[in-house]
């Protein structure tokens, strides 16, 4: 009973925050948006980001009303599929301590994951083309890249001076994080 109550409570707060955000987001100041987001749980923030990403894609690609729901489902499926592949590769903070053999194995693994991401993207491009034109699929992938760059920029701007000497980025070749040094 307690679990059911907590579930309804969390769903209600999520729906309230999404409703409030959907209706008033454009009218809110940047500080008001930040405060609203700070009050959300991590799950609510993740759901909000997912919703914004989907709405942006639908708007940018001008997906027809008839295909909107199917596109949204396919896009979510694609995002989850890419995420599962990316999670197979966990970059290390530093590669200096790896032996040459370990480094070669890690490099080979990164190429395998990169190829899996590429193969998955190709598979889903075919599925997307049943709903949208090839030109729109190209735009979808380009828009995703731009969103990833924006997120990385914001993350890098938030970092302290000590953290900025080395950072992780998902925009590395293959779509997984890399450690960069100035």
PDB file of C-alpha atoms in Angstrom:
ATOM      1  CA  UNK A   1       0.000   0.000   0.000  1.00  0.00           C
ATOM      2  CA  UNK A   2       2.818   2.367   0.921  1.00  0.00           C
ATOM      3  CA  UNK A   3       4.572   1.583  -2.378  1.00  0.00           C
ATOM      4  CA  UNK A   4       1.413   2.298  -4.361  1.00  0.00           C
ATOM      5  CA  UNK A   5       0.999   5.629  -2.556  1.00  0.00           C
ATOM      6  CA  UNK A   6       4.615   6.617  -3.258  1.00  0.00           C
ATOM      7  CA  UNK A   7       4.228   5.605  -6.888  1.00  0.00           C
ATOM      8  CA  UNK A   8       1.124   7.778  -7.317  1.00  0.00           C
ATOM      9  CA  UNK A   9       2.788  10.639  -5.472  1.00  0.00           C
ATOM     10  CA  UNK A  10       5.871  10.546  -7.699  1.00  0.00           C
ATOM     11  CA  UNK A  11       3.777  10.198 -10.866  1.00  0.00           C
ATOM     12  CA  UNK A  12       1.613  13.119  -9.769  1.00  0.00           C
ATOM     13  CA  UNK A  13       4.586  15.352  -9.093  1.00  0.00           C
ATOM     14  CA  UNK A  14       6.125  14.380 -12.428  1.00  0.00           C
ATOM     15  CA  UNK A  15       2.900  15.143 -14.279  1.00  0.00           C
ATOM     16  CA  UNK A  16       2.546  18.439 -12.394  1.00  0.00           C
ATOM     17  CA  UNK A  17       6.105  19.507 -13.177  1.00  0.00           C
ATOM     18  CA  UNK A  18       5.728  18.516 -16.840  1.00  0.00           C
ATOM     19  CA  UNK A  19       2.376  20.293 -17.141  1.00  0.00           C
ATOM     20  CA  UNK A  20       3.746  23.403 -15.493  1.00  0.00           C
ATOM     21  CA  UNK A  21       6.843  23.299 -17.649  1.00  0.00           C
ATOM     22  CA  UNK A  22       5.000  22.630 -20.913  1.00  0.00           C
ATOM     23  CA  UNK A  23       2.508  25.449 -20.346  1.00  0.00           C
ATOM     24  CA  UNK A  24       4.812  28.114 -18.967  1.00  0.00           C
ATOM     25  CA  UNK A  25       8.355  27.183 -19.989  1.00  0.00           C
ATOM     26  CA  UNK A  26       8.722  29.878 -22.650  1.00  0.00           C
ATOM     27  CA  UNK A  27       7.335  32.576 -20.353  1.00  0.00           C
ATOM     28  CA  UNK A  28       9.648  31.693 -17.479  1.00  0.00           C
ATOM     29  CA  UNK A  29      12.937  33.471 -16.931  1.00  0.00           C
ATOM     30  CA  UNK A  30      16.124  31.440 -17.062  1.00  0.00           C
ATOM     31  CA  UNK A  31      16.421  31.622 -13.265  1.00  0.00           C
ATOM     32  CA  UNK A  32      12.841  30.408 -12.798  1.00  0.00           C
ATOM     33  CA  UNK A  33      13.566  27.455 -15.088  1.00  0.00           C
ATOM     34  CA  UNK A  34      16.719  26.624 -13.157  1.00  0.00           C
ATOM     35  CA  UNK A  35      14.830  26.724  -9.856  1.00  0.00           C
ATOM     36  CA  UNK A  36      12.087  24.489 -11.225  1.00  0.00           C
ATOM     37  CA  UNK A  37      14.653  21.978 -12.475  1.00  0.00           C
ATOM     38  CA  UNK A  38      16.541  22.042  -9.149  1.00  0.00           C
ATOM     39  CA  UNK A  39      13.346  21.018  -7.346  1.00  0.00           C
ATOM     40  CA  UNK A  40      12.868  17.973  -9.590  1.00  0.00           C
ATOM     41  CA  UNK A  41      14.128  14.523  -8.771  1.00  0.00           C
ATOM     42  CA  UNK A  42      16.762  13.029 -11.104  1.00  0.00           C
ATOM     43  CA  UNK A  43      14.049  10.847 -12.665  1.00  0.00           C
ATOM     44  CA  UNK A  44      11.852  13.886 -13.316  1.00  0.00           C
ATOM     45  CA  UNK A  45      14.774  15.768 -14.875  1.00  0.00           C
ATOM     46  CA  UNK A  46      15.592  12.820 -17.094  1.00  0.00           C
ATOM     47  CA  UNK A  47      11.965  12.563 -18.199  1.00  0.00           C
ATOM     48  CA  UNK A  48      11.799  16.310 -18.840  1.00  0.00           C
ATOM     49  CA  UNK A  49      14.948  16.191 -20.969  1.00  0.00           C
ATOM     50  CA  UNK A  50      13.573  13.221 -22.895  1.00  0.00           C
ATOM     51  CA  UNK A  51      10.304  15.071 -23.510  1.00  0.00           C
ATOM     52  CA  UNK A  52      12.095  18.223 -24.678  1.00  0.00           C
ATOM     53  CA  UNK A  53      14.387  16.222 -26.946  1.00  0.00           C
ATOM     54  CA  UNK A  54      11.428  14.432 -28.541  1.00  0.00           C
ATOM     55  CA  UNK A  55       9.438  17.641 -28.992  1.00  0.00           C
ATOM     56  CA  UNK A  56      12.436  19.386 -30.493  1.00  0.00           C
ATOM     57  CA  UNK A  57      13.043  16.551 -32.956  1.00  0.00           C
ATOM     58  CA  UNK A  58       9.393  16.421 -33.979  1.00  0.00           C
ATOM     59  CA  UNK A  59       9.352  20.172 -34.465  1.00  0.00           C
ATOM     60  CA  UNK A  60      12.738  20.433 -36.238  1.00  0.00           C
ATOM     61  CA  UNK A  61      11.976  17.531 -38.575  1.00  0.00           C
ATOM     62  CA  UNK A  62       8.380  18.637 -39.135  1.00  0.00           C
ATOM     63  CA  UNK A  63       7.046  15.142 -38.446  1.00  0.00           C
ATOM     64  CA  UNK A  64       3.415  14.851 -39.540  1.00  0.00           C
ATOM     65  CA  UNK A  65       0.697  14.501 -36.902  1.00  0.00           C
ATOM     66  CA  UNK A  66      -0.130  11.033 -38.279  1.00  0.00           C
ATOM     67  CA  UNK A  67       3.450   9.833 -37.705  1.00  0.00           C
ATOM     68  CA  UNK A  68       4.179  11.733 -34.504  1.00  0.00           C
ATOM     69  CA  UNK A  69       3.381   8.988 -31.983  1.00  0.00           C
ATOM     70  CA  UNK A  70       5.111   6.260 -33.988  1.00  0.00           C
ATOM     71  CA  UNK A  71       8.134   8.527 -34.505  1.00  0.00           C
ATOM     72  CA  UNK A  72       8.279   9.298 -30.774  1.00  0.00           C
ATOM     73  CA  UNK A  73       8.207   5.566 -29.919  1.00  0.00           C
ATOM     74  CA  UNK A  74      10.868   4.725 -32.508  1.00  0.00           C
ATOM     75  CA  UNK A  75      13.077   7.618 -31.420  1.00  0.00           C
ATOM     76  CA  UNK A  76      12.845   6.482 -27.785  1.00  0.00           C
ATOM     77  CA  UNK A  77      13.690   2.925 -28.843  1.00  0.00           C
ATOM     78  CA  UNK A  78      16.675   4.219 -30.847  1.00  0.00           C
ATOM     79  CA  UNK A  79      17.936   6.334 -27.928  1.00  0.00           C
ATOM     80  CA  UNK A  80      17.715   3.363 -25.554  1.00  0.00           C
ATOM     81  CA  UNK A  81      19.474   1.104 -28.032  1.00  0.00           C
ATOM     82  CA  UNK A  82      22.348   3.569 -28.491  1.00  0.00           C
ATOM     83  CA  UNK A  83      22.592   4.039 -24.722  1.00  0.00           C
ATOM     84  CA  UNK A  84      22.868   0.277 -24.126  1.00  0.00           C
ATOM     85  CA  UNK A  85      25.736   0.048 -26.605  1.00  0.00           C
ATOM     86  CA  UNK A  86      27.541   3.098 -25.162  1.00  0.00           C
ATOM     87  CA  UNK A  87      27.266   1.668 -21.659  1.00  0.00           C
ATOM     88  CA  UNK A  88      29.375  -1.311 -22.738  1.00  0.00           C
ATOM     89  CA  UNK A  89      32.413   0.975 -22.873  1.00  0.00           C
ATOM     90  CA  UNK A  90      33.499   2.742 -19.726  1.00  0.00           C
ATOM     91  CA  UNK A  91      36.474   5.010 -20.327  1.00  0.00           C
ATOM     92  CA  UNK A  92      39.173   5.238 -17.735  1.00  0.00           C
ATOM     93  CA  UNK A  93      40.235   8.511 -16.132  1.00  0.00           C
ATOM     94  CA  UNK A  94      43.760   7.890 -17.351  1.00  0.00           C
ATOM     95  CA  UNK A  95      45.303   5.357 -19.663  1.00  0.00           C
ATOM     96  CA  UNK A  96      48.887   6.017 -18.520  1.00  0.00           C
ATOM     97  CA  UNK A  97      48.921   3.077 -16.112  1.00  0.00           C
ATOM     98  CA  UNK A  98      47.807   0.495 -18.689  1.00  0.00           C
ATOM     99  CA  UNK A  99      50.362  -1.875 -20.110  1.00  0.00           C
ATOM    100  CA  UNK A 100      50.855  -1.719 -23.861  1.00  0.00           C
ATOM    101  CA  UNK A 101      48.864  -4.937 -24.235  1.00  0.00           C
ATOM    102  CA  UNK A 102      45.999  -3.613 -22.095  1.00  0.00           C
ATOM    103  CA  UNK A 103      45.974  -0.341 -24.030  1.00  0.00           C
ATOM    104  CA  UNK A 104      45.779  -2.207 -27.348  1.00  0.00           C
ATOM    105  CA  UNK A 105      42.900  -4.334 -26.040  1.00  0.00           C
ATOM    106  CA  UNK A 106      41.083  -1.219 -24.782  1.00  0.00           C
ATOM    107  CA  UNK A 107      41.613   0.485 -28.132  1.00  0.00           C
ATOM    108  CA  UNK A 108      40.256  -2.537 -29.999  1.00  0.00           C
ATOM    109  CA  UNK A 109      37.248  -2.634 -27.679  1.00  0.00           C
ATOM    110  CA  UNK A 110      36.559   1.042 -28.357  1.00  0.00           C
ATOM    111  CA  UNK A 111      36.600   0.353 -32.112  1.00  0.00           C
ATOM    112  CA  UNK A 112      34.174  -2.544 -31.651  1.00  0.00           C
ATOM    113  CA  UNK A 113      31.777  -0.364 -29.658  1.00  0.00           C
ATOM    114  CA  UNK A 114      32.097   2.426 -32.232  1.00  0.00           C
ATOM    115  CA  UNK A 115      31.230  -0.041 -34.989  1.00  0.00           C
ATOM    116  CA  UNK A 116      28.232  -1.321 -33.019  1.00  0.00           C
ATOM    117  CA  UNK A 117      27.003   2.271 -32.650  1.00  0.00           C
ATOM    118  CA  UNK A 118      27.432   2.865 -36.373  1.00  0.00           C
ATOM    119  CA  UNK A 119      25.656  -0.394 -37.269  1.00  0.00           C
ATOM    120  CA  UNK A 120      22.803   0.467 -34.908  1.00  0.00           C
ATOM    121  CA  UNK A 121      22.493   3.946 -36.372  1.00  0.00           C
ATOM    122  CA  UNK A 122      22.332   2.457 -39.864  1.00  0.00           C
ATOM    123  CA  UNK A 123      19.659  -0.047 -38.768  1.00  0.00           C
ATOM    124  CA  UNK A 124      17.521   2.696 -37.250  1.00  0.00           C
ATOM    125  CA  UNK A 125      18.001   5.016 -40.221  1.00  0.00           C
ATOM    126  CA  UNK A 126      16.147   2.382 -42.264  1.00  0.00           C
ATOM    127  CA  UNK A 127      13.357   2.247 -39.678  1.00  0.00           C
ATOM    128  CA  UNK A 128      13.091   6.050 -39.541  1.00  0.00           C
ATOM    129  CA  UNK A 129      12.790   6.210 -43.332  1.00  0.00           C
ATOM    130  CA  UNK A 130       9.454   4.415 -43.061  1.00  0.00           C
ATOM    131  CA  UNK A 131       8.154   7.494 -41.227  1.00  0.00           C
ATOM    132  CA  UNK A 132      10.237  10.395 -42.516  1.00  0.00           C
ATOM    133  CA  UNK A 133      12.264  11.245 -45.627  1.00  0.00           C
ATOM    134  CA  UNK A 134      15.997  10.419 -45.857  1.00  0.00           C
ATOM    135  CA  UNK A 135      16.741  14.156 -45.715  1.00  0.00           C
ATOM    136  CA  UNK A 136      14.935  14.303 -42.381  1.00  0.00           C
ATOM    137  CA  UNK A 137      16.902  11.311 -41.087  1.00  0.00           C
ATOM    138  CA  UNK A 138      20.120  13.160 -41.941  1.00  0.00           C
ATOM    139  CA  UNK A 139      18.789  16.209 -40.129  1.00  0.00           C
ATOM    140  CA  UNK A 140      17.857  14.029 -37.127  1.00  0.00           C
ATOM    141  CA  UNK A 141      21.435  12.785 -36.781  1.00  0.00           C
ATOM    142  CA  UNK A 142      22.819  16.299 -37.276  1.00  0.00           C
ATOM    143  CA  UNK A 143      20.459  17.752 -34.659  1.00  0.00           C
ATOM    144  CA  UNK A 144      21.485  15.015 -32.218  1.00  0.00           C
ATOM    145  CA  UNK A 145      25.115  15.991 -32.708  1.00  0.00           C
ATOM    146  CA  UNK A 146      24.316  19.646 -32.052  1.00  0.00           C
ATOM    147  CA  UNK A 147      22.425  18.757 -28.862  1.00  0.00           C
ATOM    148  CA  UNK A 148      25.354  16.630 -27.688  1.00  0.00           C
ATOM    149  CA  UNK A 149      27.751  19.532 -28.341  1.00  0.00           C
ATOM    150  CA  UNK A 150      25.541  21.932 -26.353  1.00  0.00           C
ATOM    151  CA  UNK A 151      25.372  19.559 -23.411  1.00  0.00           C
ATOM    152  CA  UNK A 152      29.147  19.085 -23.491  1.00  0.00           C
ATOM    153  CA  UNK A 153      29.686  22.859 -23.643  1.00  0.00           C
ATOM    154  CA  UNK A 154      27.443  23.404 -20.637  1.00  0.00           C
ATOM    155  CA  UNK A 155      29.156  20.642 -18.687  1.00  0.00           C
ATOM    156  CA  UNK A 156      32.569  22.097 -19.495  1.00  0.00           C
ATOM    157  CA  UNK A 157      31.450  25.604 -18.460  1.00  0.00           C
ATOM    158  CA  UNK A 158      30.262  24.281 -15.096  1.00  0.00           C
ATOM    159  CA  UNK A 159      33.566  22.606 -14.233  1.00  0.00           C
ATOM    160  CA  UNK A 160      36.000  24.176 -11.787  1.00  0.00           C
ATOM    161  CA  UNK A 161      39.525  25.186 -12.913  1.00  0.00           C
ATOM    162  CA  UNK A 162      41.000  21.942 -11.500  1.00  0.00           C
ATOM    163  CA  UNK A 163      38.537  19.852 -13.467  1.00  0.00           C
ATOM    164  CA  UNK A 164      39.056  21.722 -16.728  1.00  0.00           C
ATOM    165  CA  UNK A 165      42.556  20.306 -17.263  1.00  0.00           C
ATOM    166  CA  UNK A 166      41.035  16.972 -18.198  1.00  0.00           C
ATOM    167  CA  UNK A 167      37.460  16.325 -19.146  1.00  0.00           C
ATOM    168  CA  UNK A 168      35.204  13.613 -20.468  1.00  0.00           C
ATOM    169  CA  UNK A 169      33.206  14.014 -23.616  1.00  0.00           C
ATOM    170  CA  UNK A 170      30.705  11.766 -25.363  1.00  0.00           C
ATOM    171  CA  UNK A 171      31.382  13.543 -28.644  1.00  0.00           C
ATOM    172  CA  UNK A 172      34.559  11.568 -29.265  1.00  0.00           C
ATOM    173  CA  UNK A 173      34.691   9.352 -32.372  1.00  0.00           C
ATOM    174  CA  UNK A 174      32.370   6.421 -31.893  1.00  0.00           C
ATOM    175  CA  UNK A 175      30.131   8.435 -29.574  1.00  0.00           C
ATOM    176  CA  UNK A 176      31.809   7.546 -26.293  1.00  0.00           C
ATOM    177  CA  UNK A 177      33.775   9.578 -23.792  1.00  0.00           C
ATOM    178  CA  UNK A 178      37.396  10.464 -24.146  1.00  0.00           C
ATOM    179  CA  UNK A 179      39.902  12.016 -21.811  1.00  0.00           C
ATOM    180  CA  UNK A 180      41.463  15.139 -23.285  1.00  0.00           C
ATOM    181  CA  UNK A 181      44.380  17.188 -22.096  1.00  0.00           C
ATOM    182  CA  UNK A 182      45.242  20.729 -23.193  1.00  0.00           C
TER     183      UNK A 182
END
